[in-house]
Tab-separated table of C-alpha atoms and ligand atoms in Angstrom:
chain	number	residue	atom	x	y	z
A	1	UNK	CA	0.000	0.000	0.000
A	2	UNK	CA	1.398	3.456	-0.804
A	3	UNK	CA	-0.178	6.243	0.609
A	4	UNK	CA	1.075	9.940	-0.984
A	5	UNK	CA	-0.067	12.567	0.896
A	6	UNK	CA	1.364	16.444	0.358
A	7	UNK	CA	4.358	15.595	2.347
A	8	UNK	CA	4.653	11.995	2.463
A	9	UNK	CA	5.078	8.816	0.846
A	10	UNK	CA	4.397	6.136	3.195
A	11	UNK	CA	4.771	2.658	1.758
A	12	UNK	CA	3.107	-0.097	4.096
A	13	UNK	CA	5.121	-2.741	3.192
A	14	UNK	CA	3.195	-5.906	1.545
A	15	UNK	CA	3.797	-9.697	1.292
A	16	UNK	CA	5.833	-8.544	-1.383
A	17	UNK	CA	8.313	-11.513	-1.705
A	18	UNK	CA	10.887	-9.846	-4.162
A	19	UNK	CA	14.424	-11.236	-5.185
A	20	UNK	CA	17.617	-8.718	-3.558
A	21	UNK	CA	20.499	-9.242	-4.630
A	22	UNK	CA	23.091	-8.515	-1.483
A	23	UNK	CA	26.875	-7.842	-3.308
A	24	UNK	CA	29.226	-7.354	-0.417
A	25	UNK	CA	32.434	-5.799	0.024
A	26	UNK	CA	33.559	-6.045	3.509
A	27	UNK	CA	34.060	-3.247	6.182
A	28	UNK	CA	32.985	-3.049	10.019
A	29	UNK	CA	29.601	-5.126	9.296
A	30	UNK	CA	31.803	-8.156	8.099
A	31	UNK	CA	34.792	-7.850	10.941
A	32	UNK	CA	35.237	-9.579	14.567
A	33	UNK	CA	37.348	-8.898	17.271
A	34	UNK	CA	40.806	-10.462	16.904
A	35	UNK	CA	42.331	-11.097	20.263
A	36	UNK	CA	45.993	-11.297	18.681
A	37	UNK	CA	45.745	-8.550	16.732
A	38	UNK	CA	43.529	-6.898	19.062
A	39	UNK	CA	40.966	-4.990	16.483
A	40	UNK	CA	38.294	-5.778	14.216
A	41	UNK	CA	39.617	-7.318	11.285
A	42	UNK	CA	37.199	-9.044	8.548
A	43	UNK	CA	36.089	-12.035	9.641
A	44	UNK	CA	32.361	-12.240	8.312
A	45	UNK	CA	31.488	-13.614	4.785
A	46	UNK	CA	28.472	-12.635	2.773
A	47	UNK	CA	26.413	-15.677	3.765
A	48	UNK	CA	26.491	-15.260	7.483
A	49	UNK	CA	25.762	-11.846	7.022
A	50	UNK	CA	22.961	-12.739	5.979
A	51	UNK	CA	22.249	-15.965	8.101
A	52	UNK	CA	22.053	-13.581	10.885
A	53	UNK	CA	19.485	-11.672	10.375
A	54	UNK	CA	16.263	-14.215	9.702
A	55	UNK	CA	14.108	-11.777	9.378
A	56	UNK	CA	15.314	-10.597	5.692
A	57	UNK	CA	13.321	-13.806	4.444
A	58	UNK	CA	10.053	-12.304	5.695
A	59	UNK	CA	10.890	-9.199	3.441
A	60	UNK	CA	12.678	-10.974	0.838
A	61	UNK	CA	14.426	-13.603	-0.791
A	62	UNK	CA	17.901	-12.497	-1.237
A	63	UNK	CA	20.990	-14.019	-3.057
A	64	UNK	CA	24.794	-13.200	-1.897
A	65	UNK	CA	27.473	-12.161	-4.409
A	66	UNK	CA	30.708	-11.277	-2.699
A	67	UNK	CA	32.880	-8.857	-4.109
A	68	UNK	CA	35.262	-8.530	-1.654
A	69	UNK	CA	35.946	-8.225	2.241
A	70	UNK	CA	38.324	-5.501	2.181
A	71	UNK	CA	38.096	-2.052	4.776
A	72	UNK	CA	36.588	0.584	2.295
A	73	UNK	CA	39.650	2.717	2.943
A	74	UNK	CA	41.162	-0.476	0.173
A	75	UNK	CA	38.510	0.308	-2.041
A	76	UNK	CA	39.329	2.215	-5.568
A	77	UNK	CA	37.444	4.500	-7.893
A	78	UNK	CA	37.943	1.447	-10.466
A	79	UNK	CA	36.111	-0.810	-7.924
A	80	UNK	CA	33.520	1.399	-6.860
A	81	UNK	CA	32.864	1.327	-10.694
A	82	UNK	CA	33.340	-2.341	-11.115
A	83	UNK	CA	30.590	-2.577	-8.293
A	84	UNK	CA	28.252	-0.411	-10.217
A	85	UNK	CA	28.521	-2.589	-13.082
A	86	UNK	CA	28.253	-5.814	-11.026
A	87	UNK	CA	24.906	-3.824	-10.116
A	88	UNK	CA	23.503	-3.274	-13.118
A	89	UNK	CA	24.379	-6.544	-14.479
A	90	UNK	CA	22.354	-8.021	-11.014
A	91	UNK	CA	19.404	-5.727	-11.652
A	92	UNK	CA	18.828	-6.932	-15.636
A	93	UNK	CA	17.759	-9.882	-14.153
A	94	UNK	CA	13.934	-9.745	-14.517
A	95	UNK	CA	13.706	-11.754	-11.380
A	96	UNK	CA	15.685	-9.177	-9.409
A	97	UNK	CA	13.282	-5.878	-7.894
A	98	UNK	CA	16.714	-4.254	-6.209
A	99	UNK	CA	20.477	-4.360	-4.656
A	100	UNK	CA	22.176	-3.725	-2.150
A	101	UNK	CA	25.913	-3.182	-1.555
A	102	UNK	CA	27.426	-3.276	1.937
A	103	UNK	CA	30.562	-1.584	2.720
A	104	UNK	CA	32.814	0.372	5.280
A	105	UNK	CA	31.733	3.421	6.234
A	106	UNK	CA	34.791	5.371	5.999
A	107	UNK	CA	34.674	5.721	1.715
A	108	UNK	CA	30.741	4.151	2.013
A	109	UNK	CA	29.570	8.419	0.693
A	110	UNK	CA	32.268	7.534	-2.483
A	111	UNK	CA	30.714	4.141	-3.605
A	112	UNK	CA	27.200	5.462	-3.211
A	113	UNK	CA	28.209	8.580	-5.294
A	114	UNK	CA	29.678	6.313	-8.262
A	115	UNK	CA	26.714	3.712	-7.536
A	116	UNK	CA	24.403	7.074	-8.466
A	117	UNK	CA	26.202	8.267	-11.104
A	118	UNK	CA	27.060	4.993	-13.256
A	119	UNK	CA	24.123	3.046	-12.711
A	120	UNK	CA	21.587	2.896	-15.222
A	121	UNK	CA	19.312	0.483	-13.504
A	122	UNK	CA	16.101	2.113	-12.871
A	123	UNK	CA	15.586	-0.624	-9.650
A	124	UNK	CA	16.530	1.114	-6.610
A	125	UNK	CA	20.688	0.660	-5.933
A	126	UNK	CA	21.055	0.541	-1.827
A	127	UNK	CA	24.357	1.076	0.283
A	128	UNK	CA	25.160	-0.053	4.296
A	129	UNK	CA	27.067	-1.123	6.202
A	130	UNK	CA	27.895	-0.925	10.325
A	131	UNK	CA	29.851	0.890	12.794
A	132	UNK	CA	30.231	-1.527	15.400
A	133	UNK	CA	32.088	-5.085	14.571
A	134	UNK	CA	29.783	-8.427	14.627
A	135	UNK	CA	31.732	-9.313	17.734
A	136	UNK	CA	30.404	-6.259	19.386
A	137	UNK	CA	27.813	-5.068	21.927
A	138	UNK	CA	24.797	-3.328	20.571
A	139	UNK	CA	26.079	-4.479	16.518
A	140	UNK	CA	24.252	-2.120	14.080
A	141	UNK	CA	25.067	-4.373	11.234
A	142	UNK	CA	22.261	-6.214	11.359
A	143	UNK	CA	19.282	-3.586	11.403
A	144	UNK	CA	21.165	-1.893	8.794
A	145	UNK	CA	21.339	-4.848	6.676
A	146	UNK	CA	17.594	-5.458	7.457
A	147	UNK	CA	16.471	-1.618	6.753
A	148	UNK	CA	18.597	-1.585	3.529
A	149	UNK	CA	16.983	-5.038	1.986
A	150	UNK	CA	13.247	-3.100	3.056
A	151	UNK	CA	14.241	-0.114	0.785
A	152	UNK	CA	15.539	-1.934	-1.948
A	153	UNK	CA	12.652	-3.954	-1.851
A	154	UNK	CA	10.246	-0.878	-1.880
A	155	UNK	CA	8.932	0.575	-5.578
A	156	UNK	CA	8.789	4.072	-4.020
A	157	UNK	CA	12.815	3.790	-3.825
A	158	UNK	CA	13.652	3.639	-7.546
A	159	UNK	CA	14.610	6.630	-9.511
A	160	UNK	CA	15.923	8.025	-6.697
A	161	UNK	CA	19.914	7.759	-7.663
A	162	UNK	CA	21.750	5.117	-5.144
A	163	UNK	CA	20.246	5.202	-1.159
A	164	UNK	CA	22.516	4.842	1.507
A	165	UNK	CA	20.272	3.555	4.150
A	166	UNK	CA	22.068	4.077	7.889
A	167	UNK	CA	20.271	3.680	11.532
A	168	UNK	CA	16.385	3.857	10.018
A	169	UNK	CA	17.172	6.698	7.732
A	170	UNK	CA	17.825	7.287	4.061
A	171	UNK	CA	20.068	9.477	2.479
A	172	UNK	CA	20.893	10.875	-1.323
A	173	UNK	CA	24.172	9.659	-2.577
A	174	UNK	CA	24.795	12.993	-3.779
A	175	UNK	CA	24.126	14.801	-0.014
A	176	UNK	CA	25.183	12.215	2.565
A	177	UNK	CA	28.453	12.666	4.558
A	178	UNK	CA	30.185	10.260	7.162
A	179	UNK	CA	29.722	12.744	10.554
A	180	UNK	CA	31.239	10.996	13.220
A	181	UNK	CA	33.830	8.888	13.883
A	182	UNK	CA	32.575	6.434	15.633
A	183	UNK	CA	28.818	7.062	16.591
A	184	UNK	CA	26.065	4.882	14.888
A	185	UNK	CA	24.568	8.067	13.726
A	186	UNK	CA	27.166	8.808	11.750
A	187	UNK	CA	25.766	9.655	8.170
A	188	UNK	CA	24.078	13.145	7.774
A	189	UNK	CA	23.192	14.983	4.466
A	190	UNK	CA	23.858	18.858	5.979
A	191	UNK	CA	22.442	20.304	3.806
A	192	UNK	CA	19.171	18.754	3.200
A	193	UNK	CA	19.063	15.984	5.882
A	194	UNK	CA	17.040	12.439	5.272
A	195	UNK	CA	15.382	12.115	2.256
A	196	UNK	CA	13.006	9.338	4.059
A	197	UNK	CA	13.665	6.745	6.974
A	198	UNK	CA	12.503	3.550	8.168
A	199	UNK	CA	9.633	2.384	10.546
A	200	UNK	CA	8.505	-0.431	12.033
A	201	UNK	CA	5.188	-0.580	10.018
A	202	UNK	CA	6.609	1.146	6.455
A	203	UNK	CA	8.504	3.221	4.818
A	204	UNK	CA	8.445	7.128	4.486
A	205	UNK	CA	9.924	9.137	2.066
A	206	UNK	CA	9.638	12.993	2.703
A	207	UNK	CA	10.831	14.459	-0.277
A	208	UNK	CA	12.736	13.266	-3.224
A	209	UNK	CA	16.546	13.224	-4.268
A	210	UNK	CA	16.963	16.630	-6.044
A	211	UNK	CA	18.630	16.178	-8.902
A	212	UNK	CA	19.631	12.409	-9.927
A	213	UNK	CA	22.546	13.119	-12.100
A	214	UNK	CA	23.351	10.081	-14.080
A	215	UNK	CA	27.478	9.270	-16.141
A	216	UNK	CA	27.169	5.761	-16.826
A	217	UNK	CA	30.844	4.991	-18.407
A	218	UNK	CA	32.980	1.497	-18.987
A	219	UNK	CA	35.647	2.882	-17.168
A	220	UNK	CA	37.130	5.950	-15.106
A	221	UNK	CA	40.322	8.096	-15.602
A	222	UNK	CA	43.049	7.574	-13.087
A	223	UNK	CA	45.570	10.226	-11.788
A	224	UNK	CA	42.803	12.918	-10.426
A	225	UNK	CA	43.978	14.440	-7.394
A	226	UNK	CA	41.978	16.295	-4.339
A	227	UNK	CA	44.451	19.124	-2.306
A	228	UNK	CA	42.671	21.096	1.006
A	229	UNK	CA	42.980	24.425	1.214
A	230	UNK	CA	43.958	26.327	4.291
A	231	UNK	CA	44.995	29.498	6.107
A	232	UNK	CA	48.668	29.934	4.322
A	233	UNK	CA	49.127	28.130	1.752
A	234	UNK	CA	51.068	28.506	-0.665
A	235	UNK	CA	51.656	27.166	-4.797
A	236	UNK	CA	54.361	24.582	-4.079
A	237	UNK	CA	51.753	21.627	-4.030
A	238	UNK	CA	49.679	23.056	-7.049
A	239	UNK	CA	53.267	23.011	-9.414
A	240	UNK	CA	54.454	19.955	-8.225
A	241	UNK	CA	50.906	18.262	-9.357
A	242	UNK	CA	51.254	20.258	-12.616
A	243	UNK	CA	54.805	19.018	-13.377
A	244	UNK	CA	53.835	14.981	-12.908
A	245	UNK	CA	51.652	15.662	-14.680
A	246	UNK	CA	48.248	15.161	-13.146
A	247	UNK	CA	44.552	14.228	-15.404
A	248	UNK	CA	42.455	16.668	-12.839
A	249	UNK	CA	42.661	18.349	-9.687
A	250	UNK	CA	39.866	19.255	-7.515
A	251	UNK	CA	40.905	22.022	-4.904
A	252	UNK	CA	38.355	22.307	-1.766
A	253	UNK	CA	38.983	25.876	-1.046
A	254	UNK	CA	37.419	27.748	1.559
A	255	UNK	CA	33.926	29.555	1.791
A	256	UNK	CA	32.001	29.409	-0.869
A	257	UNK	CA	35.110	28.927	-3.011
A	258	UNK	CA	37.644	30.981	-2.211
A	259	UNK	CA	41.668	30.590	-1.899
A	260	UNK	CA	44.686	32.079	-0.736
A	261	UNK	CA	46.721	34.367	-3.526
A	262	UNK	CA	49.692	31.782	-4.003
A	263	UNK	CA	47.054	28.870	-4.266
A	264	UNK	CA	45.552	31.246	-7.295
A	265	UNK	CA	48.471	31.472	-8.812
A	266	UNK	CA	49.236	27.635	-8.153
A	267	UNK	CA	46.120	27.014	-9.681
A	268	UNK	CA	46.690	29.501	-12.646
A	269	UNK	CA	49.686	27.379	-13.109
A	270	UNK	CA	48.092	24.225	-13.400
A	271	UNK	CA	45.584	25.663	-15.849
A	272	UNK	CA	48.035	26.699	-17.918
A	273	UNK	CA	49.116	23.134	-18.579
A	274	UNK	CA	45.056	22.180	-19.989
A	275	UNK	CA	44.503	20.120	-16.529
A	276	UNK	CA	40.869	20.715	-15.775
A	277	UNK	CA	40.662	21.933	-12.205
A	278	UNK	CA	37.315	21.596	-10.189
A	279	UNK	CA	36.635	23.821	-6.981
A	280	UNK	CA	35.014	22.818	-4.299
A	281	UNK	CA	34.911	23.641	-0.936
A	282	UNK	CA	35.841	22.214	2.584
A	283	UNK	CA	32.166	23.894	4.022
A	284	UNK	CA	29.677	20.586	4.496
A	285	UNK	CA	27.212	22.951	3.306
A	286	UNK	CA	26.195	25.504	0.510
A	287	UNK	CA	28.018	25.579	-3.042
A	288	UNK	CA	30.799	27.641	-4.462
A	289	UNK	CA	29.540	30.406	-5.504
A	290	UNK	CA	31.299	33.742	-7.335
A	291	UNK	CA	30.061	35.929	-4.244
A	292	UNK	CA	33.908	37.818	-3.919
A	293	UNK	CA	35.627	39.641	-6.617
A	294	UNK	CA	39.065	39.925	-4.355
A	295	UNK	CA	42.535	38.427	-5.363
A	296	UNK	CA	41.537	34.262	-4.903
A	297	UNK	CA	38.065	34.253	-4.783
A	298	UNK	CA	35.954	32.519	-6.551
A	299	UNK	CA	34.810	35.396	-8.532
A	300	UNK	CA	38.361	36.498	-9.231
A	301	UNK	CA	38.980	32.766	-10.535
A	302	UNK	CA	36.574	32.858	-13.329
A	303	UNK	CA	38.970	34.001	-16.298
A	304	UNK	CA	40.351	30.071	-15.326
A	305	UNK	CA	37.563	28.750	-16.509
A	306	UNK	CA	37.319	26.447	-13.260
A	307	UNK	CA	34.652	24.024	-13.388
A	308	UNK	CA	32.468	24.392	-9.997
A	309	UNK	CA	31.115	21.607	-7.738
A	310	UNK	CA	28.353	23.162	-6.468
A	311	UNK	CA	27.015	21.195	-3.511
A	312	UNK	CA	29.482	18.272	-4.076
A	313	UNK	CA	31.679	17.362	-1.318
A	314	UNK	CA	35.490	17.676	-2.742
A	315	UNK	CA	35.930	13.687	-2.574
A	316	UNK	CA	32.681	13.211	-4.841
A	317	UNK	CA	33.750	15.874	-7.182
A	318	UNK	CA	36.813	14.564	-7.667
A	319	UNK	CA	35.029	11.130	-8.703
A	320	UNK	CA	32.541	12.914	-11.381
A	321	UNK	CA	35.593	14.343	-12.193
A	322	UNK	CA	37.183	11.146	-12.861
A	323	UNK	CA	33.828	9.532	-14.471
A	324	UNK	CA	33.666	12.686	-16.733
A	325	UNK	CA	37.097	12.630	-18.030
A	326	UNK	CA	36.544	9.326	-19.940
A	327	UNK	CA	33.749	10.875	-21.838
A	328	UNK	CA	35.801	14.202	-22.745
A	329	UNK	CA	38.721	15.992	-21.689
A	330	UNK	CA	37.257	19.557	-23.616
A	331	UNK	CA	36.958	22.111	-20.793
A	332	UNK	CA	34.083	23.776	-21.993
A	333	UNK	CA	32.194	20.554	-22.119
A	334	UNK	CA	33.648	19.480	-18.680
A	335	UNK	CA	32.608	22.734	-17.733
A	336	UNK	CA	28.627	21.667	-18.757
A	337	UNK	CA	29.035	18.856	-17.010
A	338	UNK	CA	29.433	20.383	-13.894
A	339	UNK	CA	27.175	23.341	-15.095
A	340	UNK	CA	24.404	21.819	-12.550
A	341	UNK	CA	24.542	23.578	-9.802
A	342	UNK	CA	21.812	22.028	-7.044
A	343	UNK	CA	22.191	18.112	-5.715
B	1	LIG	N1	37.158	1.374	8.769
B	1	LIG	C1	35.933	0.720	8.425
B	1	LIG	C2	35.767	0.702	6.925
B	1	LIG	O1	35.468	1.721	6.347
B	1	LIG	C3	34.836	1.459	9.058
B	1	LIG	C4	33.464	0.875	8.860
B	1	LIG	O2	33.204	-0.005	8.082
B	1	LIG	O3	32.595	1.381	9.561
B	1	LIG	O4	35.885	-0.342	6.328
């Protein structure tokens, strides 16, 4: 049952019985306590993920496919896109109404952002994962693992760009940020919060994604690099980059987009070699935005013809950046690409 209501969506789940396909990739949700090495090291496969939580066969029947059981800091652009393929390919299956990827936490905002981009499944595409090890007290893997199955499984979820479904709430792939470093309320989208979460009798969406932005490609272009700006800085990092020579940079500056003079001129340098340069900025929310006309803002940038994030987080710029480089390297058209301004 779906009830739509000005501000709602609430989907009543049914006796739906739909086919998930859960593709897993390791992090906290598949690690135990190793007394020797005395941390959480992976330690859970994809099946007894899944073996411990019983009540996923009430919502669905699901199928395993393990990728990997690697800590997401392991994981690579060219694997988050191999993962979005491995998704797609999953979802053709007529018999298959959605997926779901777990995965650390610590890149888990990366792999939903390439899930969202390069899928072109029209089934919903979830991402979870836990921050407490299966050995632990109070283990959030399993809930999450449940609530992620329940939104994959729900019709209301497709169309939507990739989910990342964390402690009963859902998030955009495009807006979601790790915000703690340890709690189990860790993802947040600042700017725009939830886009739904998860109750014990359904599922409620508030309000949609924004803008799902889709760059399905075969493959991604390596040797984009992401440099922080801060009070000081100087050029020296911006020439060395230039001289390797880099594919992209993305600078997070500071503001809504602004940097200090020798980082301009850094920047300026790096332009001069064709490198496309992206700028972001280190604020979790609001977009750059030409506001200043002083020496290093954003404003004062534009004769570089810098190609702005808008809302993006520097980390998931730098990955459209990557995506977008294997379908041009023209500036102007990189520079369209990017052209949309609101996630
Ligand atoms: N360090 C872990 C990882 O990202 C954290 C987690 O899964 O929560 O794999």
């Amino acid at each position: 049952m779906v009830e739509k209501t000005k501000r709602n969506i609430f989907v009543k789940e049914g006796n739906w019985m739909k086919k998930i396909i859960i593709i897993t990739t390791g992090g906290t949700i598949a690690m135990k306590y190793d007394e020797t090495k005395q941390g959480l090291v992976p330690a859970v496969s994809g099946d007894d993920l899944v073996e411990a939580v019983p009540a996923l066969r009430q919502v669905a029947e699901v199928e395993v496919v393990e990728y990997a059981n690697v800590p997401s800091g392991h994981v690579t652009p060219a694997m988050m896109l191999e993962i979005a393929h491995l998704a797609d390919q999953y979802a053709s299956r007529p018999d298959v109404a959605g997926i779901v990827v777990t995965h650390g936490t610590d890149t888990m905002e990366e792999t939903a952002y390439v899930l969202s981009l390069a899928c072109t499944t029209t089934k919903p595409v979830c991402i979870t994962g836990a921050m407490r090890g299966a050995s632990d007290m109070g283990y959030d893997g399993l809930a999450n693992l449940l609530g992620a199955v329940r939104v994959a499984a729900c019709p209301e979820a497709a169309g939507r760009g990739a989910l990342l479904i964390f402690n009963d709430e859902i998030h955009a792939a495009a807006q979601v940020t790790k915000g703690h470093t340890v709690s189990c309320s860790t993802f947040i989208s600042p700017m725009w919060g939830p886009v739904g979460y998860i109750y014990f009798d359904g599922i409620v969406f508030r309000r949609s994604s924004q803008v799902v932005e889709k760059l399905p490609t075969e493959q991604l272009t390596e040797g984009v690099e992401l440099l922080q700006v801060y009070a000081g800085m100087d050029g020296r990092m911006y020439h060395y980059l230039a001289d390797r020579p880099v594919q992209g940079l993305v600078v997070e500056a500071v503001g809504c987009g602004n940097v200090p003079p020798k980082v301009m001129e850094g920047i300026a340098y790096v332009r001069s070699k064709g490198v496309p340069v992206v700028l972001a900025t280190r604020v979790p929310a609001g977009r750059v935005a030409p506001v200043y006309s002083y020496l290093g803002s954003a404003g004062s940038m534009e004769p570089l013809a810098l190609l702005l994030a808008g809302e993006l987080s520097g980390p998931k710029a730098r990955l459209k950046l990557m995506l977008a480089l294997s379908h041009t390297h023209d500036n102007d058209e990189l520079q369209k690409i990017f052209a949309e301004p609101l996630y």
